[in-house]
PDB file of C-alpha atoms in Angstrom:
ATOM      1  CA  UNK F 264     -29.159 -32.891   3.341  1.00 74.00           C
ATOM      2  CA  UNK F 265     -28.560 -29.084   2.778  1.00 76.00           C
ATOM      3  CA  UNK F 266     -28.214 -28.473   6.212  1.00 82.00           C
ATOM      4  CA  UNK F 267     -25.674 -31.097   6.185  1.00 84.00           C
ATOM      5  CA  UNK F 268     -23.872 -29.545   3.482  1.00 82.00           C
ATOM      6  CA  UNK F 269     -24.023 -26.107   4.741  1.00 82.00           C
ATOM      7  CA  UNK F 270     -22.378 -26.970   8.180  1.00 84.00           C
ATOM      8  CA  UNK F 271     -19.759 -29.532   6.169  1.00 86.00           C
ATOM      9  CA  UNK F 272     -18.987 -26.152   4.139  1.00 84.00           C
ATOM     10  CA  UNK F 273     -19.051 -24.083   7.447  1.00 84.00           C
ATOM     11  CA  UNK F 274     -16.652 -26.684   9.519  1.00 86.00           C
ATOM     12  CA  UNK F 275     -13.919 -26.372   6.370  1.00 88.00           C
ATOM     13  CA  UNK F 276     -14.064 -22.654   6.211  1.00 84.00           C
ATOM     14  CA  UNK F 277     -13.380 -22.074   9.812  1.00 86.00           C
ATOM     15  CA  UNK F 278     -11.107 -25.117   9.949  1.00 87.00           C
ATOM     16  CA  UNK F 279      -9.463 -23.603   7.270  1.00 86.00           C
ATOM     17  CA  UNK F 280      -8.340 -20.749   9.389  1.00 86.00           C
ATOM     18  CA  UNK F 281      -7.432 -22.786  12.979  1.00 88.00           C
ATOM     19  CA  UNK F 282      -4.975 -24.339  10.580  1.00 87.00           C
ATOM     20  CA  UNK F 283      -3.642 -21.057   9.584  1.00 86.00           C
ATOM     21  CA  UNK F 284      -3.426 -20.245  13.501  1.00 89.00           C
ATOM     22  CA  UNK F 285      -1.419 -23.490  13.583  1.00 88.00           C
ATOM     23  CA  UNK F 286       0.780 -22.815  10.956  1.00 87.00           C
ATOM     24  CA  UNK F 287       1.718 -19.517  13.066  1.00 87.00           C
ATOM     25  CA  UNK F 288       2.453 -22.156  16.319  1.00 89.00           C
ATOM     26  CA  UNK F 289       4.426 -24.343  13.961  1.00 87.00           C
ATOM     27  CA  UNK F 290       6.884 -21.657  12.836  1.00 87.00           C
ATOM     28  CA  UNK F 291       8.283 -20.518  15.940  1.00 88.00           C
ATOM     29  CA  UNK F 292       8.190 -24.135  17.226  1.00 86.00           C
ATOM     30  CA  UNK F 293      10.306 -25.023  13.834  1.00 83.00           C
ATOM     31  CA  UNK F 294      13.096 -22.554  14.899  1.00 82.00           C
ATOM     32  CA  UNK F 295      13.034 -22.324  18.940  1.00 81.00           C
ATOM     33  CA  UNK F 296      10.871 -25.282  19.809  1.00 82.00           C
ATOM     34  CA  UNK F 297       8.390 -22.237  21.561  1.00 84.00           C
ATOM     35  CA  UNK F 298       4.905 -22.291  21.312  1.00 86.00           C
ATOM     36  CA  UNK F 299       4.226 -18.767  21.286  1.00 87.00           C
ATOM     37  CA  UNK F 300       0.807 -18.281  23.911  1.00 88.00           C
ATOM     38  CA  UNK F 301       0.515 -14.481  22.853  1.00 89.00           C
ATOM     39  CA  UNK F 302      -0.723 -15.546  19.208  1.00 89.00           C
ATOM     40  CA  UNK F 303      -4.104 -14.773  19.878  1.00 90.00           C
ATOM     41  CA  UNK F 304      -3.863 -11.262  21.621  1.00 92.00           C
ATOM     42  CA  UNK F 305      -1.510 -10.510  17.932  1.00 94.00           C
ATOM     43  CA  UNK F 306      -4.800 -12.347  16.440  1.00 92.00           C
ATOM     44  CA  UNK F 307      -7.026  -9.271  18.624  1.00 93.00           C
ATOM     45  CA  UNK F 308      -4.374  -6.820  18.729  1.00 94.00           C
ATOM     46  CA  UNK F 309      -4.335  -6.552  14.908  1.00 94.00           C
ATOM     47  CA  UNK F 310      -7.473  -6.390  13.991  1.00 93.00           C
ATOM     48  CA  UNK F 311      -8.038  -3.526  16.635  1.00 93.00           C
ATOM     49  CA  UNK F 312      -5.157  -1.488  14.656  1.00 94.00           C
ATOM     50  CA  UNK F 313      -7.266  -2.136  11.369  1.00 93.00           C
ATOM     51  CA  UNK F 314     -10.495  -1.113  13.170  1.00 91.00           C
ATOM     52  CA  UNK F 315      -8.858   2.130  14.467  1.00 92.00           C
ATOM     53  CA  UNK F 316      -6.928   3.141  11.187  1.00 92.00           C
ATOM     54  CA  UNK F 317     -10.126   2.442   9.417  1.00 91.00           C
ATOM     55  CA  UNK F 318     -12.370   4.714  12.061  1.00 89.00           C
ATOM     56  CA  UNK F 319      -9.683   7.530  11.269  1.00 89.00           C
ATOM     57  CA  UNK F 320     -10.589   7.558   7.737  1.00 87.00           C
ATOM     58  CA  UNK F 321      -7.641   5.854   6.408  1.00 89.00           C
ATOM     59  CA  UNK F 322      -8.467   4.001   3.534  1.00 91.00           C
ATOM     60  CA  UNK F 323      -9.554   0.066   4.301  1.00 88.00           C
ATOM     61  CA  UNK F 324      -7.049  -1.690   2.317  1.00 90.00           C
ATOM     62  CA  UNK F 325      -4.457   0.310   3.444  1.00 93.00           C
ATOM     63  CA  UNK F 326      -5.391  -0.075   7.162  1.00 93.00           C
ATOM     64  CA  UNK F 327      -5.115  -3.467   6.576  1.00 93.00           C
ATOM     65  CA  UNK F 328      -2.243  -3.527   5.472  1.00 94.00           C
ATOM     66  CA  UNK F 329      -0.512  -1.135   8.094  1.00 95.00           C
ATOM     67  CA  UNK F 330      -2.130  -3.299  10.651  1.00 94.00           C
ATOM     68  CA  UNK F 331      -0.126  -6.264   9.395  1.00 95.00           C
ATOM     69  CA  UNK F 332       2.716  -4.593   8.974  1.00 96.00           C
ATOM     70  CA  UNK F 333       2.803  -3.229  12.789  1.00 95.00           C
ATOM     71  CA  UNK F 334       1.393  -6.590  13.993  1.00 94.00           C
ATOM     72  CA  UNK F 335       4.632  -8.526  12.040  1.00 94.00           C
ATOM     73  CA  UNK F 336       6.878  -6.112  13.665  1.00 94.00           C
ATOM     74  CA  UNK F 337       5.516  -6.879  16.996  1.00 93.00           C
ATOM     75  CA  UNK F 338       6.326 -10.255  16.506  1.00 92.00           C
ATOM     76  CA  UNK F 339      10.176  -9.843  15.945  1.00 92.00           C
ATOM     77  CA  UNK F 340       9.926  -7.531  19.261  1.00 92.00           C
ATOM     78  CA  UNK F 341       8.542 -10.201  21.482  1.00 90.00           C
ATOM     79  CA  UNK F 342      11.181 -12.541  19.773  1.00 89.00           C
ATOM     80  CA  UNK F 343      14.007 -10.506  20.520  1.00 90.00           C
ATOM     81  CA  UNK F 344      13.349  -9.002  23.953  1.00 88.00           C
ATOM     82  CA  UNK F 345      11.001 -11.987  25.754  1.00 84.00           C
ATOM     83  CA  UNK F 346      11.978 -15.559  24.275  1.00 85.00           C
ATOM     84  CA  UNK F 347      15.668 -15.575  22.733  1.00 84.00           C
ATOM     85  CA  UNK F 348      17.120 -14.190  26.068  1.00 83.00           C
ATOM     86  CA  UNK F 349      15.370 -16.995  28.109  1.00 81.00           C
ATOM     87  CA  UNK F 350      15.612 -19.643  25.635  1.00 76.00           C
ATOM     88  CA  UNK F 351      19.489 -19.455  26.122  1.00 74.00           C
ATOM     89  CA  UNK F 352      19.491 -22.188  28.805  1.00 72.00           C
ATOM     90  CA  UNK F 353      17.662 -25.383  27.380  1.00 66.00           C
ATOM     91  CA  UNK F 354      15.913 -26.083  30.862  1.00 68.00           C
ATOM     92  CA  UNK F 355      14.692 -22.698  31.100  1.00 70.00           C
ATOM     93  CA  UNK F 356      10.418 -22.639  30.361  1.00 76.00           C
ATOM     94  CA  UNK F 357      10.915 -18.982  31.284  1.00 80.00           C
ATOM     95  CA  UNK F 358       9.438 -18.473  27.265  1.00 82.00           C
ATOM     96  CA  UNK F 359       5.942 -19.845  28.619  1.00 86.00           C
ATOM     97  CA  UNK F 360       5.104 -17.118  31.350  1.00 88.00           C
ATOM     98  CA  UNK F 361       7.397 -14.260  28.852  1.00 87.00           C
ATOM     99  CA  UNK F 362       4.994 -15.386  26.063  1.00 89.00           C
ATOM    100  CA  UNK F 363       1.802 -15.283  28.059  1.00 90.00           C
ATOM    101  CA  UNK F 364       2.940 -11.945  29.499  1.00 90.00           C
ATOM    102  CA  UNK F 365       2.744 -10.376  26.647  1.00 90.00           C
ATOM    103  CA  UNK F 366      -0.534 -11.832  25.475  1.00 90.00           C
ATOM    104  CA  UNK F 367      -1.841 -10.537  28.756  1.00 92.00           C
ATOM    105  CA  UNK F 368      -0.461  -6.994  28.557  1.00 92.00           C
ATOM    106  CA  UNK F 369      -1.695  -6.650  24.964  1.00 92.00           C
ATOM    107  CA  UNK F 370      -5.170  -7.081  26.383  1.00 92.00           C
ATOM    108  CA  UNK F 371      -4.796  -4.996  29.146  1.00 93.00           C
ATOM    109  CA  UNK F 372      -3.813  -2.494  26.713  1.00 93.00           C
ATOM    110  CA  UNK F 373      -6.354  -3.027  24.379  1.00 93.00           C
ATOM    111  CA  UNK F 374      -9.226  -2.934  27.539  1.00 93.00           C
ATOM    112  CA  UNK F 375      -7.626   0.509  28.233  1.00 92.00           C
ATOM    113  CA  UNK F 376      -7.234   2.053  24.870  1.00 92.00           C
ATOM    114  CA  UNK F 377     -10.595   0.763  23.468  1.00 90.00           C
ATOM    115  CA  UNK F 378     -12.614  -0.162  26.339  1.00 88.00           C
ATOM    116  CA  UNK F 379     -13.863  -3.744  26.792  1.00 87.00           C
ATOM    117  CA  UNK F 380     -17.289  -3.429  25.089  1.00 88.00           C
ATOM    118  CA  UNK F 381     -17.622  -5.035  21.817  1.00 88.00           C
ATOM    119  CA  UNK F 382     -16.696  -3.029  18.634  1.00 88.00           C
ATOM    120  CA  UNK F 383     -18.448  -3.255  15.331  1.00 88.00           C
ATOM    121  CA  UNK F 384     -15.890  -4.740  12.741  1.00 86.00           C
ATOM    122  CA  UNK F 385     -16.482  -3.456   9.070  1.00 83.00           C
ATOM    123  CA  UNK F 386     -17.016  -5.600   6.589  1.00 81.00           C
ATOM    124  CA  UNK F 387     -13.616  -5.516   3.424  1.00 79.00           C
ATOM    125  CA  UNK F 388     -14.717  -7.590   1.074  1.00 79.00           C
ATOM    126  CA  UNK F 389     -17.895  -9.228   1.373  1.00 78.00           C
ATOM    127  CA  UNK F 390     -20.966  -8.224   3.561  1.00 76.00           C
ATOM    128  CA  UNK F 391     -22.631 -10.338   5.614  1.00 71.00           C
ATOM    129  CA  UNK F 392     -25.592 -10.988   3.499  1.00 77.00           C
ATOM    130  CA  UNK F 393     -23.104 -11.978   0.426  1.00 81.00           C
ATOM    131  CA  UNK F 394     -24.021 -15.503  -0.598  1.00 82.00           C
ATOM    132  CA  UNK F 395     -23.556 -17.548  -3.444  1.00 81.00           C
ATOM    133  CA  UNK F 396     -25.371 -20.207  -4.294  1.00 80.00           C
ATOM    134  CA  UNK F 397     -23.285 -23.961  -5.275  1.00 73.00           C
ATOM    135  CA  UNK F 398     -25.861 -26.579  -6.128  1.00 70.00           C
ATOM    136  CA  UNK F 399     -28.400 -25.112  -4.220  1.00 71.00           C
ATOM    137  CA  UNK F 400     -26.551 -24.398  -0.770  1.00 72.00           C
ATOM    138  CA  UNK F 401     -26.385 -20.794  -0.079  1.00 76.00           C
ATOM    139  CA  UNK F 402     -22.789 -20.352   0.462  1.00 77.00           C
ATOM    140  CA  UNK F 403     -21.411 -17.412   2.259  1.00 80.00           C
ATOM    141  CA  UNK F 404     -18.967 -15.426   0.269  1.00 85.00           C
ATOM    142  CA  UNK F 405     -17.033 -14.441   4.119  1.00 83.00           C
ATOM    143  CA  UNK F 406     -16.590 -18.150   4.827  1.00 84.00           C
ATOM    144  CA  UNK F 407     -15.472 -18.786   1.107  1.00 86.00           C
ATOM    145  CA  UNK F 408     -12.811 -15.835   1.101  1.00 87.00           C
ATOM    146  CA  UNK F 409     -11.644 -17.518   4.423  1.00 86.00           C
ATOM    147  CA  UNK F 410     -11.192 -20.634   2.878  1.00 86.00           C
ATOM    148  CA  UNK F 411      -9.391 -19.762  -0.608  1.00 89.00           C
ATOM    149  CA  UNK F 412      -7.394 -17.077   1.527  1.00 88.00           C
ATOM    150  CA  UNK F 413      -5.981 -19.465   4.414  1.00 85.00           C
ATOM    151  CA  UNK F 414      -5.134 -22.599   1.450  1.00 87.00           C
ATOM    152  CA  UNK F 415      -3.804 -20.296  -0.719  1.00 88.00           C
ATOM    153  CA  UNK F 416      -1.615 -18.882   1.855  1.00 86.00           C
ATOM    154  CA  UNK F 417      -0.489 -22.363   3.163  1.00 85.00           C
ATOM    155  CA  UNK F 418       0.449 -23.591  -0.213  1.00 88.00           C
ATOM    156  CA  UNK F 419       2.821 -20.666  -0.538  1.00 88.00           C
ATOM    157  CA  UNK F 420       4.130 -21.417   2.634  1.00 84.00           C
ATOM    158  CA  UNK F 421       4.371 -24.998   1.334  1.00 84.00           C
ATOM    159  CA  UNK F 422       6.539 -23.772  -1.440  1.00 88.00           C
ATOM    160  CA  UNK F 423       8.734 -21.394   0.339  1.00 85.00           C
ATOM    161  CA  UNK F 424       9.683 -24.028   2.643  1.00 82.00           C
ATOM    162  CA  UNK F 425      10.718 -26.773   0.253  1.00 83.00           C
ATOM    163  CA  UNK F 426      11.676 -24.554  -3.151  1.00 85.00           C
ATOM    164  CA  UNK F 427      13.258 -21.722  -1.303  1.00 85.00           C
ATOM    165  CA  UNK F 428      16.734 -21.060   0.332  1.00 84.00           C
ATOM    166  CA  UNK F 429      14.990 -19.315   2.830  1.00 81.00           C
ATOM    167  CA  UNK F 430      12.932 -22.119   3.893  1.00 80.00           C
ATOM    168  CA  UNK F 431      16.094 -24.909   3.890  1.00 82.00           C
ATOM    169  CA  UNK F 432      18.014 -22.484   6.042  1.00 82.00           C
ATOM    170  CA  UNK F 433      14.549 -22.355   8.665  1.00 80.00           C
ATOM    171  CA  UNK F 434      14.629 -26.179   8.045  1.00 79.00           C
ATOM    172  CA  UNK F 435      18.436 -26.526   9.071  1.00 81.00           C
ATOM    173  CA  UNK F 436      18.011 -24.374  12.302  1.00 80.00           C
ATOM    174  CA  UNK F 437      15.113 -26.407  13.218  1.00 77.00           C
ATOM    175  CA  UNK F 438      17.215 -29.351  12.924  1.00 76.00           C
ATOM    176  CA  UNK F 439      20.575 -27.778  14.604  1.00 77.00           C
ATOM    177  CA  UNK F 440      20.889 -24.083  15.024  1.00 75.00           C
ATOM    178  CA  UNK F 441      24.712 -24.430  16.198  1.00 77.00           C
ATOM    179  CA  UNK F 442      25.293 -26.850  12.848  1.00 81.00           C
ATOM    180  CA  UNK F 443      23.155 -24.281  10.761  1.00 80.00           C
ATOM    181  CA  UNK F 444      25.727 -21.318  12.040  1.00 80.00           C
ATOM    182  CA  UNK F 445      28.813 -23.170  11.773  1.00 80.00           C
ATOM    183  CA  UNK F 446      27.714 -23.751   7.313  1.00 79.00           C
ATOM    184  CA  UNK F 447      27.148 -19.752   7.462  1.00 80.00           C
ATOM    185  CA  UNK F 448      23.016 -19.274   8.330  1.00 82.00           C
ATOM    186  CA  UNK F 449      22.194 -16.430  10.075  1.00 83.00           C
ATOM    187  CA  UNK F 450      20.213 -18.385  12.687  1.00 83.00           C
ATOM    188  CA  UNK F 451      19.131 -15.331  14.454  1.00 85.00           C
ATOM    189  CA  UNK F 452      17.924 -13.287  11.438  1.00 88.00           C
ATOM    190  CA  UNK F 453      16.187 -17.066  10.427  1.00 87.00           C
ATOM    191  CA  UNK F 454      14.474 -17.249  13.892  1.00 87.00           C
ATOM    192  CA  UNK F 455      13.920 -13.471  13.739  1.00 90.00           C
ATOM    193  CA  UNK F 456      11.931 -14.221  10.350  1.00 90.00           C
ATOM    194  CA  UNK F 457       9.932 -16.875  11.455  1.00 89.00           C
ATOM    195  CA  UNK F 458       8.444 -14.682  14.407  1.00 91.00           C
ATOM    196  CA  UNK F 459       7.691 -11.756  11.818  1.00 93.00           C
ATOM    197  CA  UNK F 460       5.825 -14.606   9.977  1.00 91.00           C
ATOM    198  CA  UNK F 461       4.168 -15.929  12.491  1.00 91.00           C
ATOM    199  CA  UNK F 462       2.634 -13.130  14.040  1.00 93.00           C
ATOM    200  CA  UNK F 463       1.922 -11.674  10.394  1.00 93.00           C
ATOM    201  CA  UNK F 464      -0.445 -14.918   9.855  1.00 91.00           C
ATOM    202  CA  UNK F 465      -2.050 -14.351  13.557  1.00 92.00           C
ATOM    203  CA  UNK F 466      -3.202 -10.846  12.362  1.00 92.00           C
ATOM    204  CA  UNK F 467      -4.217 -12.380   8.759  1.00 92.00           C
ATOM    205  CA  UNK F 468      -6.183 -15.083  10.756  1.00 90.00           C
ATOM    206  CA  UNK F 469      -8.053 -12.082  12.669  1.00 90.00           C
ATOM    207  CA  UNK F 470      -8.382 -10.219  10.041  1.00 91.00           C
ATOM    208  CA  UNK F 471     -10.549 -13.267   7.910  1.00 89.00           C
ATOM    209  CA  UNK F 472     -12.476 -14.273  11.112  1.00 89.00           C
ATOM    210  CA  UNK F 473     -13.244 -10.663  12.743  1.00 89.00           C
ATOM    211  CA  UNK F 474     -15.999  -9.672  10.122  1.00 87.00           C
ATOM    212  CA  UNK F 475     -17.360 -12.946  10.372  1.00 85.00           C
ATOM    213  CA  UNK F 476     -17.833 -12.272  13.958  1.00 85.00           C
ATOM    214  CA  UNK F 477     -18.956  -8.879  13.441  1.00 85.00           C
ATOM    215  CA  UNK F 478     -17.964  -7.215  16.698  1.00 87.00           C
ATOM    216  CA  UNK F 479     -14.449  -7.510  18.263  1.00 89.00           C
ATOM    217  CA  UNK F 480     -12.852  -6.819  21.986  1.00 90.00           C
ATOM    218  CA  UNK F 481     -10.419  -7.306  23.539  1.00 90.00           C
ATOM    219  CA  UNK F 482     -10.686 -10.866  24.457  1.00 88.00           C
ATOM    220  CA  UNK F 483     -11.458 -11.836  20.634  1.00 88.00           C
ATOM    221  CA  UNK F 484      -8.583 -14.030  19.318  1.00 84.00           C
ATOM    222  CA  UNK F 485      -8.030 -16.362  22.735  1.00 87.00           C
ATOM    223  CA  UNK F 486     -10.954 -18.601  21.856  1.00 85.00           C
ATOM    224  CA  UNK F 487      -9.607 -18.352  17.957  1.00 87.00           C
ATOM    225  CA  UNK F 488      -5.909 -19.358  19.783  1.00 89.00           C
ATOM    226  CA  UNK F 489      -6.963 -21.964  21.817  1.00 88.00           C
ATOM    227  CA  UNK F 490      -8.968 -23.575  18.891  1.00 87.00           C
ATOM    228  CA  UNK F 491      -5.351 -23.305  16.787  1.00 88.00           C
ATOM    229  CA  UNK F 492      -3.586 -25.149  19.459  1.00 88.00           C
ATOM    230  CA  UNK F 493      -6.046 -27.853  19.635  1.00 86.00           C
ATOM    231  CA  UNK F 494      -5.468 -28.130  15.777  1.00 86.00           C
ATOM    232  CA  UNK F 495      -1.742 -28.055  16.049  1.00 86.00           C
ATOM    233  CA  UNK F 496      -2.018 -30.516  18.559  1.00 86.00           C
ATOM    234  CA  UNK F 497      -4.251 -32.728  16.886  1.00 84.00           C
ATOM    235  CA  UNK F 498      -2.075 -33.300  13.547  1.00 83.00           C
ATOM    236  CA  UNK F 499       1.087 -32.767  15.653  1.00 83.00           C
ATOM    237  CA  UNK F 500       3.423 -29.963  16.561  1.00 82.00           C
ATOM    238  CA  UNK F 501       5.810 -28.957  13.961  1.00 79.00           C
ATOM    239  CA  UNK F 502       3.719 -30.691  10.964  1.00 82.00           C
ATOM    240  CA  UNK F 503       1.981 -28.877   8.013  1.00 82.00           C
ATOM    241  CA  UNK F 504      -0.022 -31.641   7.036  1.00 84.00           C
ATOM    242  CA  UNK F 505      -0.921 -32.496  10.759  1.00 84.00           C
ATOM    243  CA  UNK F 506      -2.030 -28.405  11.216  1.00 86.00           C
ATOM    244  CA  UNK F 507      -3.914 -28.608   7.725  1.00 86.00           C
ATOM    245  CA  UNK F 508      -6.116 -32.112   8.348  1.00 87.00           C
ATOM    246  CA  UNK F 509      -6.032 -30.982  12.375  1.00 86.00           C
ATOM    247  CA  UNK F 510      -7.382 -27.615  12.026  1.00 87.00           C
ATOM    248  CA  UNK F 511     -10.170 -28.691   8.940  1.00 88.00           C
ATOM    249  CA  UNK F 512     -11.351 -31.999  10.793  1.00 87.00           C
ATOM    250  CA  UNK F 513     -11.566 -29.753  14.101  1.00 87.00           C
ATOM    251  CA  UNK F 514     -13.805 -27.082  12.141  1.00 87.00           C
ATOM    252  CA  UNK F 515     -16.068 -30.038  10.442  1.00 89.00           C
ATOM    253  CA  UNK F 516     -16.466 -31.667  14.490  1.00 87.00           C
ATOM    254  CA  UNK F 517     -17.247 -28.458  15.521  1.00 86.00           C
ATOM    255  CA  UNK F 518     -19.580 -27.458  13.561  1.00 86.00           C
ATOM    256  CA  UNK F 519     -21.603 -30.642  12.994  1.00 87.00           C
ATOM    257  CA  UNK F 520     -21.582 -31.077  17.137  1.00 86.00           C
ATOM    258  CA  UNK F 521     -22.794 -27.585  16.986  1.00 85.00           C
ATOM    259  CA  UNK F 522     -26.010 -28.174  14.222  1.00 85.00           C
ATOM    260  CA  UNK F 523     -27.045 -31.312  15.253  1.00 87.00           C
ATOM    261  CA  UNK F 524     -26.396 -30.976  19.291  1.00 84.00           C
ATOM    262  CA  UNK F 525     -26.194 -27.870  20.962  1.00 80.00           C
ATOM    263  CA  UNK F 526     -23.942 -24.422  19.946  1.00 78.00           C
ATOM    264  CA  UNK F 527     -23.064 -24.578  23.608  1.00 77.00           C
ATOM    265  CA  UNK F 528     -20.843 -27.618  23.029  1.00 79.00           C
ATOM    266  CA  UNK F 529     -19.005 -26.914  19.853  1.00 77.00           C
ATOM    267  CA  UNK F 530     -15.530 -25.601  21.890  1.00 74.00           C
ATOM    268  CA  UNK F 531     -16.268 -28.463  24.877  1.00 80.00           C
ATOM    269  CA  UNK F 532     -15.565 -30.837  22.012  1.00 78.00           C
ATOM    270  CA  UNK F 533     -12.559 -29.164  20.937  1.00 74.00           C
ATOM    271  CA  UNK F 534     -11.086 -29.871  24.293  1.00 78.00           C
ATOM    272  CA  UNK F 535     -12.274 -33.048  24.763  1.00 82.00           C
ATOM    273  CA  UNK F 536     -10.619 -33.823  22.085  1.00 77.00           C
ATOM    274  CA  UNK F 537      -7.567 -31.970  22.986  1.00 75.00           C
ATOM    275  CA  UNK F 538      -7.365 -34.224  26.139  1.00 81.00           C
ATOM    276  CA  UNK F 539      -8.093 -37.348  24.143  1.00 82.00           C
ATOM    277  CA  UNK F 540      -5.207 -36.840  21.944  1.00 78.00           C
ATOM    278  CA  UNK F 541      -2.648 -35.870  25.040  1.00 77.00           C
ATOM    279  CA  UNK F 542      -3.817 -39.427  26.384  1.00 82.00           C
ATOM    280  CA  UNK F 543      -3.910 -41.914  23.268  1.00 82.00           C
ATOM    281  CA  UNK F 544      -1.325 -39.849  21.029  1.00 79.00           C
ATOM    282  CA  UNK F 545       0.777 -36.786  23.051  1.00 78.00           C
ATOM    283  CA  UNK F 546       2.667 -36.809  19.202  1.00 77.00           C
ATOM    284  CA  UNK F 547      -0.514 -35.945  17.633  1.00 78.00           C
ATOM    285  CA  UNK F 548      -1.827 -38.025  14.000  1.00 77.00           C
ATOM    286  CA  UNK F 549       0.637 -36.948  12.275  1.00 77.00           C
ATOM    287  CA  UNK F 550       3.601 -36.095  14.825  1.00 70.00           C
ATOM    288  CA  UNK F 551       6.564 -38.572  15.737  1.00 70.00           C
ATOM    289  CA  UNK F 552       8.269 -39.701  18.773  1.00 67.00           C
ATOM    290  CA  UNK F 553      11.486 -38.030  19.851  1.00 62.00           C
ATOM    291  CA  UNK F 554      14.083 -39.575  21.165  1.00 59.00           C
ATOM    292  CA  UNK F 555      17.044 -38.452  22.583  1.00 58.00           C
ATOM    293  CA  UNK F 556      20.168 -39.736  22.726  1.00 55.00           C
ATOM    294  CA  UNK F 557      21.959 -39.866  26.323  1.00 54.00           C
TER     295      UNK F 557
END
């Protein structure tokens, strides 16, 4: 029964955080209806900046934040200079290979500057051997910070979205950007916004999961992305309660398939399931039909 418990606990944590990943694909997808496929090299990218600041002697806290901070901005460049040229003719999927270029020339970057050996991530908060104890499961304090961290964060975004003027005007360029400029938004500086957020909860997500992992390189954060997408496809693109209940019941599979079966299958489930979806449901749980008017 503790065993059971531990990987129930386990599956949430982690789930916890491929929801946060899919929160990042549901904000550009809100504004430009792009699924941004360079999330996880911002997921890598980022936490190498923190790892380097931090080698330098910069102070921890204050690497992590710089590495956010750089990370965010990076998100607002790839938004400006590789997706809102191309998305300017609605049959254009140029975003797609623009998007996966720079995912792949972030890593090819990151192999050059680092090398493409593993590098020992420090721990922020919590050490590895940090437990604490809840009715007799040993909890780890990591996979607890990851939890309280990524719903905490997701209940602000909750709020900003529906209490905010910020959020209605990301809600009204979602629904027509030409509408949203013709009542006064500034659709590009909303679009613009929800890049910089995006990419700022990619390095966030990294950030949680890296000292979990304990070594990073530069081909940490793909897995991570993948997993996100499968959770964003799960509950449904564009949906917060799809990414929240798609990203936690893809951590709990996971995990269980991974303690009771073999650790070699955890991911093959996530992408049988991925399939599975894309044949039953393409909308996702949680997602619904579009249909277009001719």
């Amino acid at each position: 029964m503790q065993f059971l418990l531990e990987l129930l606990f386990m599956g949430v944590c982690v789930g916890a955080a491929y929801s946060l990943i899919a929160h990042g694909f549901n904000l550009t997808f809100w504004t430009m209806k792009v699924v941004n496929f360079a999330h996880g090299p911002f997921i890598m990218f980022c936490s190498m900046l923190i790892l380097t600041f931090a080698l330098h002697g910069m102070p921890l806290l204050f690497a992590v934040f710089l590495g956010l901070v750089i990370i965010s901005l990076l998100g607002v460049v790839l938004e400006r200079v590789s997706v809102s040229p191309l998305v300017k003719n609605p049959t254009s999927m140029g975003w797609v290979v623009s998007t996966l270029g720079m995912g792949i020339f972030l890593q090819a970057l990151a192999t050059k500057v680092w090398g493409a050996q593993a590098i020992s991530f420090p721990d922020i908060i919590f050490t590895s051997t940090d437990y604490i104890s809840v009715f007799g499961v040993q909890l780890s304090a990591q996979y607890l910070l990851v939890l309280v961290v990524s719903i905490g964060i997701m209940i602000l975004l909750e709020v900003i979205m529906n209490r905010t003027i910020w959020g209605k005007a990301m809600k009204g360029v979602a629904h027509d950007a030409k509408l949203a400029r013709l009542l006064g938004i500034n659709s590009k500086l909303v679009v613009s916004l929800s890049f910089l957020l995006s990419a700022l909860l990619a390095g966030i997500a990294g950030t949680l999961i890296a000292p979990i992992y304990g070594a990073i390189n530069p081909a940490f954060g793909m897995n991570l992305m993948v997993l996100g997408f499968v959770a964003v496809v799960l509950g449904g693109i564009g949906n917060s309660k799809g990414a929240l209940i798609g990203g936690l019941s893809l951590g709990v599979i996971e995990k269980l398939v991974g303690g009771y079966i073999s650790t070699a299958a955890e991911h093959g489930v996530a992408f049988a399931i991925l399939i599975l979806i894309l044949a039953i449901k393409p909308e996702g749980i949680f997602g619904k039909k579009v249909v277009e008017k001719v």
